[in-house]
Amino acid sequence: MARWLPRSTDLTRFCQKLNRVKTLEDDMMETSFNRCLSTIDLTLLGIGGMVGSGLYVLTGTVAKEIAGPAVIVSFIIAGFASLLAALCYAEFGARVPKTGSAYMFTYVSVGEIWAFLIGWNVLLEYMIGGAAVARAWSGYLDSIFNHKIKNFTETHVGAWQVPFLAHYPDFLAAAILLVATAFISFGARVSSWLNHVFSAISMGVILFILIMGFILAQPKNWSAQEGGFAPHGLSGIMAGTATCFYAFVGFDVIAASSEEARNPQRAVPRAIAFSLGLATGAYILVSMVLTLMVPWHTLDPDSALADAFYRRGYAWAGFLVAAGSICAMNTVLLSNLFSLPRIVYAMAEDGLFFQVFSQVHPRTQVPVIGIVVFGLLMALLALVFDLEALVQFLSIGTLLAYTFVAASIIVLRFQQQKQKVDPPAPAAGARPSPEPHEGPSAGELKEYESFSDKLQLVDRDKSKEHREPGQLKAAFEPYLEFLSDFYPGEVVTVAVVTLMVSAICLCSILVFGNTHLHLPTWSYSLLLVLFSLGFLLSLLLIWAHEQQRSTQTFQIPLVPLSPALSIVLNIYLMLKLSYMTWLRFAVWLLLGLLVYFGYGIWHSKENLREPRPQRVSARYVVFPSGSLEERVRAVQPGSQPATGLPDTDTEDCKR
């Protein structure tokens, strides 16, 4: 029976396939897309992705039901937390100006299967998000006309009472998605122009809301008579932060568009910073004027802004608010439809998804097939499915992508930078010559063929050694000398995994320790201390290694602290989601694994780049100074009969 078990070498090779990283082109600016987007274009795309219906609905909901006027503080904290993730995206977008966003960033630093799963989840996230916004757009417009569209559809088409299906087919939501798909397929320039129009109207309405809101503001609405500024205390503020965090999830459209930016090294970081700053400011100021216009406990969660103007005697302002809300939802639709086909294109271009989606139209220079197919799928979702139960799925996909991008930043920062080396090709069968005039300079290693990739240099002056990224810092070597035997970056990778496991355990105790697990106080405190120590020790171990020096592109400050804080926050918010969301997430992951192992792993372009095994009888390293005596095993090629040389035959190499 043992013969049917896989050999250890096969398992090792299989794991290497799963964790292989993407090989980037020498010229990353070369692309089949049209690099036509400026910093302003990217900024407005980011604002359009973040400032959607949430500005008109989320502010009133959080203010009335969760935090009160302290929703302002909730948005400030949520904006800072989003900034940690956004800075990670900004560094990657500048260093790797390729479409694909979180999928691409994970692929170039962590590994193939993880990148595929991130792309697979982001794919569903955009589809559900776009369909949900289309249904909200339809419902908002329908409410202006006293639900005549809904009543007409139920009367002439009928209503459904089927689980997971909507109560009635929403033809209006499907139609707006089809129209948006048509505009997106005309190219990035047309999409950007359309986004400019809707964003300008939306920002004009927001400016009107702020001016009129401050004119009508009444500071007594924050007084103790109305419940005070923070009626639910710190717990209400933090609960509001968890909800407000999802208002900022649209900035990744900028990273997904980096392959169409004229100067991505400068435009992507600036656009992310500008858009996140403007979106945070808009949420904070609108929340401020909303809770100052009317008492927070009297807000209408469904239409807080329009209702606030109506109660202050400005019913006509409700029409402007409705127009701004519809334009804001249009920008979110465009953002989803703009990003989704490009992520699918990146996966198909790498061979991990069906090749048909990697085709770019020669005239419009956009992946038209991906836009049309996924636009139709999104319209179908909006037409017949009940999306309310699936909306939470958006959160887990986004938070998982944020977590892997933050981890990827740490791994990439402590990796050695790949440099092109073009050694002169020796003549066939020629042996290296140790002639003095051709020998290497003092202290330089000349490598011909090494039988072990783990051979270390001997008898070298470590005080004069140039430290590469991923190597232990010289100050820590006397205390952590045993770590110097590892490859540069190996210890950091293990520490990142340990950090993430510690963060998961720590957040699990915080979320479930007192409620689901019912831990006694002593064990609750002990586990918190242990997992906190594991997290901090992993962080210190990463910090004890050299990282890449400043490059010409943007770099997030305080690495590894900033990405580590982002990882903890994202994991904590993921664990706060319902168990049904996790169950659906697991089912979707299983489907993704079927696609990957059935198609992606076999068609991956990295699979074609893998070198084939070569027959080498012996390999050795020659050092310019010092001496090295090793025993090298003679290797007999497997295809030849093992005669003449026994398996244990060895030879002595001496320099």
XYZ file of C-alpha atoms in Angstrom:
655
model
C 0.000 0.000 0.000
C 2.973 2.306 0.617
C 3.707 2.457 -3.095
C 0.495 4.427 -3.642
C 1.578 7.113 -1.178
C 3.226 10.199 -2.711
C 6.949 10.587 -2.202
C 8.301 13.453 -0.132
C 9.963 14.954 -3.212
C 6.621 14.977 -5.039
C 4.918 16.682 -2.103
C 7.700 19.254 -1.932
C 7.437 19.970 -5.657
C 3.643 20.266 -5.359
C 3.912 22.757 -2.487
C 6.437 24.752 -4.485
C 3.963 24.940 -7.348
C 1.268 26.282 -5.024
C 3.548 28.959 -3.584
C 5.424 30.064 -6.699
C 5.409 33.811 -7.251
C 4.842 35.780 -10.418
C 7.839 36.769 -12.508
C 7.523 40.412 -13.471
C 8.602 41.785 -16.811
C 11.712 43.919 -17.066
C 9.671 46.832 -18.429
C 6.577 47.027 -16.233
C 5.329 50.104 -18.076
C 4.757 48.063 -21.233
C 1.073 47.159 -21.557
C -1.698 46.410 -24.012
C -3.921 48.914 -22.195
C -4.103 52.613 -22.945
C -2.133 54.621 -20.382
C -4.356 57.673 -20.444
C -5.440 58.292 -16.823
C -4.009 61.214 -14.889
C -3.839 61.752 -11.130
C -7.152 63.639 -11.244
C -8.814 60.793 -13.156
C -7.630 58.231 -10.607
C -8.613 60.463 -7.693
C -12.160 60.876 -8.986
C -12.390 57.127 -9.600
C -11.412 56.551 -5.975
C -13.880 59.133 -4.689
C -16.589 57.585 -6.837
C -15.850 54.180 -5.331
C -15.992 55.438 -1.738
C -18.559 58.240 -1.672
C -21.655 56.366 -2.787
C -25.025 55.739 -1.255
C -23.274 55.303 2.105
C -22.959 59.064 2.457
C -26.722 59.455 2.181
C -27.769 56.334 4.120
C -24.904 55.103 6.311
C -24.377 58.400 8.135
C -27.979 58.546 9.370
C -28.121 54.834 10.239
C -24.949 54.865 12.359
C -25.895 58.177 14.022
C -29.352 57.030 15.117
C -28.829 53.354 15.895
C -25.207 53.059 17.020
C -23.116 56.100 17.923
C -25.213 59.286 18.006
C -23.362 62.501 17.087
C -20.129 60.653 17.951
C -20.456 59.068 14.499
C -17.968 61.823 13.633
C -15.347 60.136 15.824
C -16.297 56.763 14.332
C -15.561 58.063 10.835
C -12.236 59.565 11.973
C -11.078 56.232 13.448
C -12.409 54.287 10.461
C -10.628 56.663 8.100
C -7.327 56.145 9.943
C -7.802 52.363 9.904
C -8.527 52.487 6.171
C -5.417 54.618 5.702
C -3.241 51.724 6.909
C -4.647 49.466 4.190
C -4.635 52.245 1.599
C -0.929 52.974 2.131
C -0.136 49.296 1.492
C -2.068 49.494 -1.776
C -0.279 52.748 -2.635
C 3.192 51.202 -2.255
C 2.290 48.162 -4.322
C 0.495 50.213 -6.969
C 3.596 52.363 -7.423
C 6.093 49.471 -7.407
C 4.002 47.060 -9.486
C 2.002 49.229 -11.936
C -0.026 46.312 -13.263
C -3.756 45.736 -13.192
C -5.087 43.172 -10.732
C -4.968 45.075 -7.426
C -4.807 42.734 -4.392
C -4.548 39.652 -6.630
C -1.438 40.947 -8.366
C 0.166 42.184 -5.157
C -0.287 38.799 -3.487
C 1.002 36.937 -6.545
C 4.314 38.792 -6.734
C 5.149 38.322 -3.052
C 3.218 35.515 -1.288
C 2.289 32.787 -3.756
C 0.066 31.584 -6.571
C -2.739 29.773 -4.778
C -3.175 32.601 -2.283
C -3.302 35.125 -5.103
C -5.912 33.078 -6.941
C -8.120 32.813 -3.858
C -7.854 36.561 -3.254
C -8.772 37.267 -6.878
C -11.594 34.720 -6.697
C -13.091 36.432 -3.629
C -12.639 39.934 -5.009
C -14.413 38.775 -8.170
C -17.556 37.808 -6.222
C -17.240 40.902 -4.053
C -17.441 43.204 -7.068
C -20.300 41.241 -8.632
C -22.455 41.310 -5.489
C -21.474 44.901 -4.739
C -22.410 46.161 -8.187
C -25.706 44.261 -8.209
C -26.586 45.475 -4.698
C -25.887 49.108 -5.618
C -28.019 48.727 -8.759
C -30.948 47.446 -6.672
C -30.461 50.305 -4.195
C -30.418 52.752 -7.128
C -33.628 51.245 -8.457
C -35.323 51.294 -5.065
C -34.304 54.904 -4.415
C -35.668 56.078 -7.761
C -38.815 54.008 -7.241
C -39.430 55.634 -3.856
C -39.423 59.085 -5.481
C -42.378 57.939 -7.639
C -44.231 56.346 -4.708
C -43.193 52.776 -5.652
C -45.128 52.834 -8.927
C -42.424 50.785 -10.687
C -42.566 48.042 -8.064
C -46.374 47.931 -8.076
C -46.496 47.790 -11.882
C -43.976 44.913 -11.991
C -45.766 42.869 -9.322
C -49.116 43.390 -11.056
C -48.081 42.536 -14.615
C -45.142 40.161 -14.045
C -45.859 38.711 -10.626
C -44.181 38.314 -7.253
C -42.004 35.401 -6.096
C -41.876 33.700 -2.730
C -38.781 31.596 -3.349
C -35.769 31.479 -1.010
C -32.695 33.382 -2.247
C -34.762 35.089 -4.968
C -36.053 38.645 -4.910
C -39.740 39.288 -4.303
C -40.063 40.588 -7.851
C -37.749 40.909 -10.893
C -36.000 44.270 -10.809
C -35.825 45.190 -14.488
C -34.725 48.743 -13.724
C -31.633 47.570 -11.801
C -30.683 45.177 -14.606
C -31.195 47.891 -17.209
C -28.925 50.415 -15.486
C -26.197 47.777 -15.244
C -26.475 46.974 -18.942
C -26.260 50.666 -19.837
C -23.226 51.105 -17.585
C -21.614 48.011 -19.151
C -22.032 49.530 -22.594
C -20.315 52.768 -21.542
C -17.455 50.934 -19.801
C -16.774 48.864 -22.932
C -16.022 52.035 -24.927
C -12.686 52.453 -23.153
C -11.001 53.961 -20.116
C -11.263 57.511 -21.435
C -15.056 57.319 -21.858
C -15.446 55.652 -18.450
C -13.318 58.343 -16.832
C -15.266 61.144 -18.525
C -18.586 59.674 -17.401
C -17.248 59.286 -13.864
C -16.143 62.945 -13.947
C -19.680 64.075 -14.773
C -21.367 62.073 -12.018
C -18.640 62.900 -9.486
C -18.922 66.630 -10.228
C -22.693 66.561 -9.656
C -22.280 64.474 -6.495
C -19.615 66.780 -5.054
C -21.723 69.823 -5.932
C -24.645 68.358 -3.990
C -22.350 67.546 -1.049
C -21.099 71.138 -1.054
C -24.710 72.367 -1.023
C -25.526 70.034 1.896
C -22.575 71.350 3.886
C -23.326 75.043 3.271
C -27.043 74.745 4.008
C -26.391 72.359 6.889
C -24.053 74.724 8.721
C -26.508 77.595 8.155
C -29.290 75.512 9.728
C -27.083 74.002 12.461
C -28.301 74.134 16.060
C -25.590 73.322 18.655
C -28.287 72.412 21.214
C -28.779 69.146 19.312
C -25.477 67.974 20.841
C -26.465 69.061 24.348
C -27.180 66.775 27.280
C -30.903 67.429 26.854
C -30.794 65.512 23.565
C -28.584 62.745 24.948
C -25.172 64.343 24.588
C -22.432 63.953 21.985
C -21.663 60.282 22.726
C -24.882 58.806 24.166
C -23.643 55.207 23.867
C -20.120 55.874 25.103
C -16.913 54.334 23.812
C -18.595 51.035 22.932
C -21.010 52.875 20.635
C -18.130 54.739 18.979
C -16.184 51.526 18.322
C -19.265 49.679 17.071
C -19.900 52.598 14.740
C -16.272 52.438 13.586
C -16.692 48.814 12.516
C -19.675 49.815 10.366
C -18.139 53.024 9.024
C -14.987 51.155 7.965
C -16.853 49.661 5.003
C -17.579 53.127 3.636
C -13.949 53.389 2.496
C -13.572 50.107 0.607
C -13.634 51.660 -2.875
C -10.073 52.989 -3.057
C -8.732 49.724 -4.513
C -10.173 50.769 -7.881
C -7.143 53.077 -8.116
C -4.723 50.180 -7.716
C -6.728 48.142 -10.233
C -6.344 51.015 -12.731
C -2.595 51.493 -12.298
C -1.835 49.826 -15.659
C -3.829 52.597 -17.363
C -2.168 55.462 -15.482
C 0.274 57.688 -17.327
C 2.733 57.883 -14.435
C 1.655 55.238 -11.900
C 4.721 55.670 -9.665
C 3.502 59.153 -8.730
C -0.183 59.107 -9.661
C -1.292 56.010 -7.709
C -0.018 57.044 -4.225
C -1.225 60.615 -4.699
C -4.653 59.561 -5.965
C -5.153 57.140 -3.057
C -4.118 59.790 -0.528
C -6.260 62.537 -2.104
C -9.360 60.392 -2.583
C -9.214 58.870 0.903
C -8.670 62.279 2.471
C -11.547 63.887 0.565
C -13.886 60.949 1.229
C -13.073 60.974 4.953
C -13.618 64.724 5.104
C -16.967 64.405 3.307
C -18.206 61.694 5.683
C -17.105 63.631 8.772
C -18.593 66.973 7.691
C -21.881 65.501 6.457
C -22.259 63.589 9.736
C -21.581 66.815 11.610
C -24.180 68.922 9.806
C -26.746 66.098 9.884
C -26.609 65.712 13.664
C -26.558 69.509 14.139
C -29.617 70.124 11.927
C -31.972 67.790 13.831
C -31.659 65.708 17.028
C -29.852 62.459 16.281
C -32.542 60.267 17.855
C -35.216 61.607 15.466
C -33.328 60.787 12.240
C -34.902 58.640 9.538
C -32.268 55.931 8.837
C -33.493 55.332 5.259
C -33.360 58.950 4.070
C -31.753 60.957 6.836
C -30.523 63.955 4.820
C -33.678 64.487 2.773
C -35.829 64.084 5.880
C -33.667 66.544 7.837
C -34.123 69.272 5.196
C -37.846 68.508 4.977
C -38.292 68.945 8.737
C -36.435 72.255 8.679
C -38.824 73.584 6.020
C -36.703 73.005 2.909
C -38.611 70.229 1.171
C -37.229 71.290 -2.231
C -33.738 70.401 -1.000
C -34.832 66.770 -0.879
C -34.843 66.647 -4.692
C -31.226 67.856 -4.796
C -30.262 65.255 -2.220
C -32.009 62.564 -4.284
C -30.143 63.679 -7.419
C -26.830 63.613 -5.573
C -27.577 60.168 -4.172
C -28.366 58.726 -7.614
C -25.214 60.267 -9.123
C -23.140 58.904 -6.237
C -24.550 55.412 -6.799
C -23.753 55.750 -10.505
C -20.096 56.373 -9.680
C -20.006 53.241 -7.488
C -21.527 51.210 -10.327
C -18.913 52.514 -12.735
C -16.186 51.763 -10.202
C -17.291 48.130 -9.813
C -17.731 47.554 -13.533
C -14.391 49.230 -14.225
C -12.381 47.152 -11.728
C -13.929 43.686 -12.067
C -13.003 42.911 -15.713
C -9.456 44.126 -15.141
C -8.905 41.761 -12.220
C -10.354 38.912 -14.296
C -8.043 39.979 -17.144
C -5.010 39.833 -14.843
C -5.914 36.321 -13.685
C -6.543 35.152 -17.267
C -3.337 36.773 -18.515
C -1.401 34.770 -15.921
C -3.149 31.577 -17.029
C -5.040 31.069 -13.763
C -8.452 31.834 -15.281
C -10.009 31.114 -18.646
C -7.859 32.505 -21.446
C -10.749 34.115 -23.315
C -10.903 36.877 -20.695
C -7.335 37.987 -21.427
C -8.248 39.388 -24.843
C -7.999 43.168 -25.169
C -9.920 44.980 -27.891
C -7.383 46.557 -30.284
C -9.357 49.782 -30.658
C -10.769 50.522 -27.205
C -7.834 48.802 -25.438
C -10.044 47.300 -22.729
C -10.985 43.643 -21.988
C -14.348 43.846 -23.747
C -15.235 40.155 -23.346
C -14.724 40.331 -19.585
C -16.714 43.563 -19.355
C -19.675 42.160 -21.301
C -19.753 38.732 -19.639
C -19.472 39.969 -16.078
C -21.751 42.919 -16.775
C -24.423 40.432 -17.885
C -23.816 38.259 -14.811
C -24.092 41.300 -12.570
C -27.350 42.303 -14.278
C -28.704 38.775 -13.785
C -27.861 38.921 -10.079
C -29.642 42.256 -9.730
C -32.647 41.023 -11.711
C -33.642 37.875 -9.830
C -31.605 37.333 -6.648
C -32.170 38.538 -3.095
C -28.879 40.245 -2.304
C -29.567 41.382 1.243
C -28.337 38.075 2.687
C -25.161 38.274 0.576
C -24.184 41.879 1.245
C -22.066 40.888 4.272
C -20.019 38.768 1.897
C -18.591 42.029 0.567
C -16.965 42.672 3.919
C -15.138 39.367 4.270
C -13.750 39.489 0.730
C -12.488 43.047 1.180
C -10.978 42.429 4.610
C -9.247 39.256 3.432
C -7.713 41.158 0.514
C -6.544 43.922 2.873
C -4.954 41.328 5.167
C -2.984 39.614 2.417
C -1.832 42.902 0.894
C -0.539 44.045 4.296
C 1.299 40.728 4.777
C 2.659 40.989 1.237
C 4.141 44.399 2.012
C 6.176 42.923 4.875
C 7.357 39.953 2.807
C 8.275 42.108 -0.194
C 10.063 44.745 1.869
C 12.404 42.147 3.380
C 13.100 40.329 0.116
C 16.272 40.830 -1.869
C 15.743 42.953 -4.931
C 16.124 40.906 -8.091
C 18.887 42.184 -10.310
C 19.640 41.159 -13.829
C 22.983 39.394 -14.146
C 24.379 38.649 -17.583
C 27.470 36.448 -17.095
C 29.602 35.714 -20.143
C 28.773 32.347 -21.647
C 31.788 29.997 -21.508
C 32.643 27.719 -24.384
C 31.074 24.296 -24.395
C 32.898 21.936 -22.094
C 35.321 24.594 -20.890
C 36.419 24.509 -17.268
C 36.833 27.654 -15.185
C 40.400 28.841 -15.138
C 41.957 30.206 -11.952
C 44.421 32.444 -13.795
C 45.516 35.401 -11.691
C 44.601 38.070 -14.234
C 41.091 36.632 -14.633
C 40.475 35.752 -11.017
C 37.980 37.505 -8.845
C 38.911 40.356 -6.628
C 39.585 39.792 -2.953
C 36.524 38.975 -0.921
C 34.398 38.136 -3.960
C 32.710 34.758 -4.369
C 32.965 33.069 -7.746
C 30.310 30.373 -8.087
C 30.407 27.718 -10.814
C 27.972 25.038 -9.714
C 26.885 24.475 -6.114
C 25.714 21.065 -4.987
C 23.858 22.738 -2.120
C 22.076 26.068 -2.166
C 22.761 26.393 1.556
C 26.583 26.596 1.422
C 27.716 29.512 3.538
C 30.829 31.613 3.072
C 33.659 30.810 5.465
C 36.494 32.828 6.948
C 35.044 36.194 5.943
C 35.140 39.434 7.834
C 31.498 39.907 8.832
C 32.083 43.374 10.156
C 32.800 44.567 6.604
C 29.991 42.580 4.995
C 27.277 44.449 3.096
C 23.913 43.514 4.596
C 21.250 42.598 2.085
C 17.482 42.869 2.683
C 16.218 39.936 4.711
C 19.527 39.389 6.512
C 19.890 39.785 10.255
C 21.008 43.232 11.353
C 24.600 43.353 12.574
C 23.551 44.675 15.984
C 21.447 41.559 16.664
C 23.891 38.947 15.347
C 25.677 38.334 18.690
C 22.312 37.481 20.271
C 20.574 35.727 17.357
C 23.555 34.164 15.612
C 21.656 30.938 14.914
C 19.358 32.873 12.549
C 22.224 33.844 10.248
C 22.276 30.328 8.755
C 18.974 30.876 6.937
C 18.357 32.346 3.505
C 17.743 36.107 3.447
C 13.998 36.557 3.997
C 13.309 33.015 5.232
C 13.046 33.984 8.891
C 10.891 36.985 8.001
C 8.454 34.796 6.055
C 8.104 32.386 8.983
C 7.695 35.338 11.366
C 4.925 36.810 9.192
C 3.048 33.497 9.292
C 3.517 33.346 13.076
C 2.345 36.947 13.372
C -0.843 36.202 11.427
C -1.565 33.042 13.461
C -1.025 34.998 16.687
C -3.316 37.766 15.430
C -6.051 35.243 14.572
C -5.808 33.621 18.023
C -5.675 36.986 19.789
C -8.707 38.353 17.950
C -10.597 35.080 18.465
C -10.149 35.392 22.227
C -11.238 39.042 22.132
C -14.345 38.303 20.072
C -15.431 34.885 21.379
C -13.673 34.537 24.751
C -16.457 35.921 26.948
C -19.458 35.168 24.728
C -19.147 31.851 22.914
C -16.255 30.192 24.768
C -17.261 31.425 28.265
C -13.649 31.424 29.425
C -12.938 32.143 33.089
C -11.165 35.386 33.800
C -7.760 33.828 34.531
C -7.635 31.775 31.313
C -9.001 34.687 29.264
C -6.245 36.963 30.579
C -3.552 34.288 30.214
C -4.431 33.565 26.580
C -4.515 37.268 25.780
C -1.028 37.700 27.255
C 0.385 34.637 25.460
C -0.958 35.523 22.016
C -0.021 39.185 22.462
C 3.545 38.100 23.291
C 3.585 35.855 20.224
C 2.439 38.764 18.063
C 4.995 41.198 19.536
C 7.879 38.716 19.359
C 7.090 38.017 15.695
C 7.032 41.747 15.061
C 10.382 42.251 16.796
C 11.902 39.322 14.904
C 10.875 40.894 11.600
C 12.227 44.272 12.684
C 15.590 42.685 13.570
C 16.249 42.054 9.869
C 17.390 44.440 7.184
C 14.772 45.780 4.790
C 15.015 47.362 1.387
C 16.315 50.892 1.332
C 14.220 53.743 0.038
C 13.467 53.422 -3.641
C 12.263 55.956 -6.160
C 8.656 54.906 -5.572
C 6.411 55.496 -2.575
C 6.996 53.372 0.536
C 4.667 53.014 3.512
C 6.333 54.277 6.720
C 6.875 52.302 9.932
C 7.192 48.842 8.382
C 6.496 46.285 9.836
C 4.366 48.090 12.455
C 1.869 49.735 10.084
C 1.015 46.575 8.073
C 0.862 44.527 11.293
C -1.722 46.895 12.803
C -3.731 46.656 9.585
C -3.620 42.836 9.786
C -4.919 42.813 13.372
C -7.720 45.237 12.590
C -8.842 43.354 9.483
C -8.861 39.980 11.247
C -10.806 41.435 14.169
C -13.476 42.845 11.847
C -13.681 39.557 9.910
C -14.334 37.606 13.095
C -17.172 39.984 13.951
C -19.126 38.797 10.894
C -21.917 36.233 11.215
C -21.302 32.492 10.955
C -23.547 32.304 7.867
C -21.187 34.690 6.101
C -18.271 32.401 6.949
C -20.234 29.377 5.744
C -20.977 30.993 2.377
C -17.358 32.108 2.223
C -16.180 28.506 2.734
C -18.479 27.257 -0.038
C -17.196 29.912 -2.426
C -13.591 29.025 -1.520
C -14.244 25.363 -2.324
C -15.601 26.345 -5.728
C -12.500 28.451 -6.281
C -10.221 25.558 -5.378
C -12.025 23.374 -7.916
C -11.387 26.003 -10.612
C -7.746 26.381 -9.594
C -6.873 22.678 -9.452
C -9.008 21.887 -12.492
C -7.676 24.681 -14.706
C -5.404 27.307 -13.155
C -2.523 25.206 -11.858
C -2.119 23.492 -15.251
C -2.326 26.622 -17.423
C -0.332 28.960 -15.193
C 2.368 30.812 -17.128
C 4.708 30.322 -14.194
C 4.321 26.597 -14.816
C 5.842 27.085 -18.280
C 8.747 29.095 -16.859
C 9.804 26.405 -14.410
C 13.223 25.001 -15.385
C 13.432 21.356 -16.299
C 15.744 19.163 -14.194
C 19.267 18.890 -15.625
C 21.718 16.009 -15.308
C 24.683 17.111 -13.238
C 27.252 14.657 -11.930
C 28.833 16.994 -9.399
C 28.685 20.654 -8.507
C 31.083 22.657 -6.402
C 31.961 26.155 -5.238
C 35.431 27.675 -5.540
C 36.385 30.378 -3.070
C 39.031 32.986 -3.917
C 40.463 32.911 -0.400
C 40.447 30.424 2.422
C 39.970 26.720 1.966
C 37.017 24.395 1.660
C 37.071 20.627 1.816
C 33.836 18.829 1.051
C 32.658 15.448 -0.011
C 30.507 15.592 -3.104
C 28.271 12.685 -3.984
C 28.444 11.476 -7.554
C 24.967 11.568 -8.978
C 23.998 9.001 -11.560
C 21.240 10.165 -13.995
C 18.057 8.207 -13.398
C 17.614 7.249 -17.034
C 20.972 5.406 -17.194
C 21.797 2.063 -15.565
C 23.708 2.465 -12.322
C 26.769 0.481 -13.346
C 30.359 1.349 -12.779
C 29.640 3.923 -10.037
C 28.058 2.780 -6.786
C 25.588 5.016 -4.946
C 28.057 5.735 -2.180
C 30.928 6.726 -4.428
C 32.413 10.057 -3.364
C 35.290 12.241 -4.260
C 37.290 14.836 -2.406
C 37.376 18.395 -3.684
C 40.106 20.546 -2.335
C 41.201 24.016 -3.207
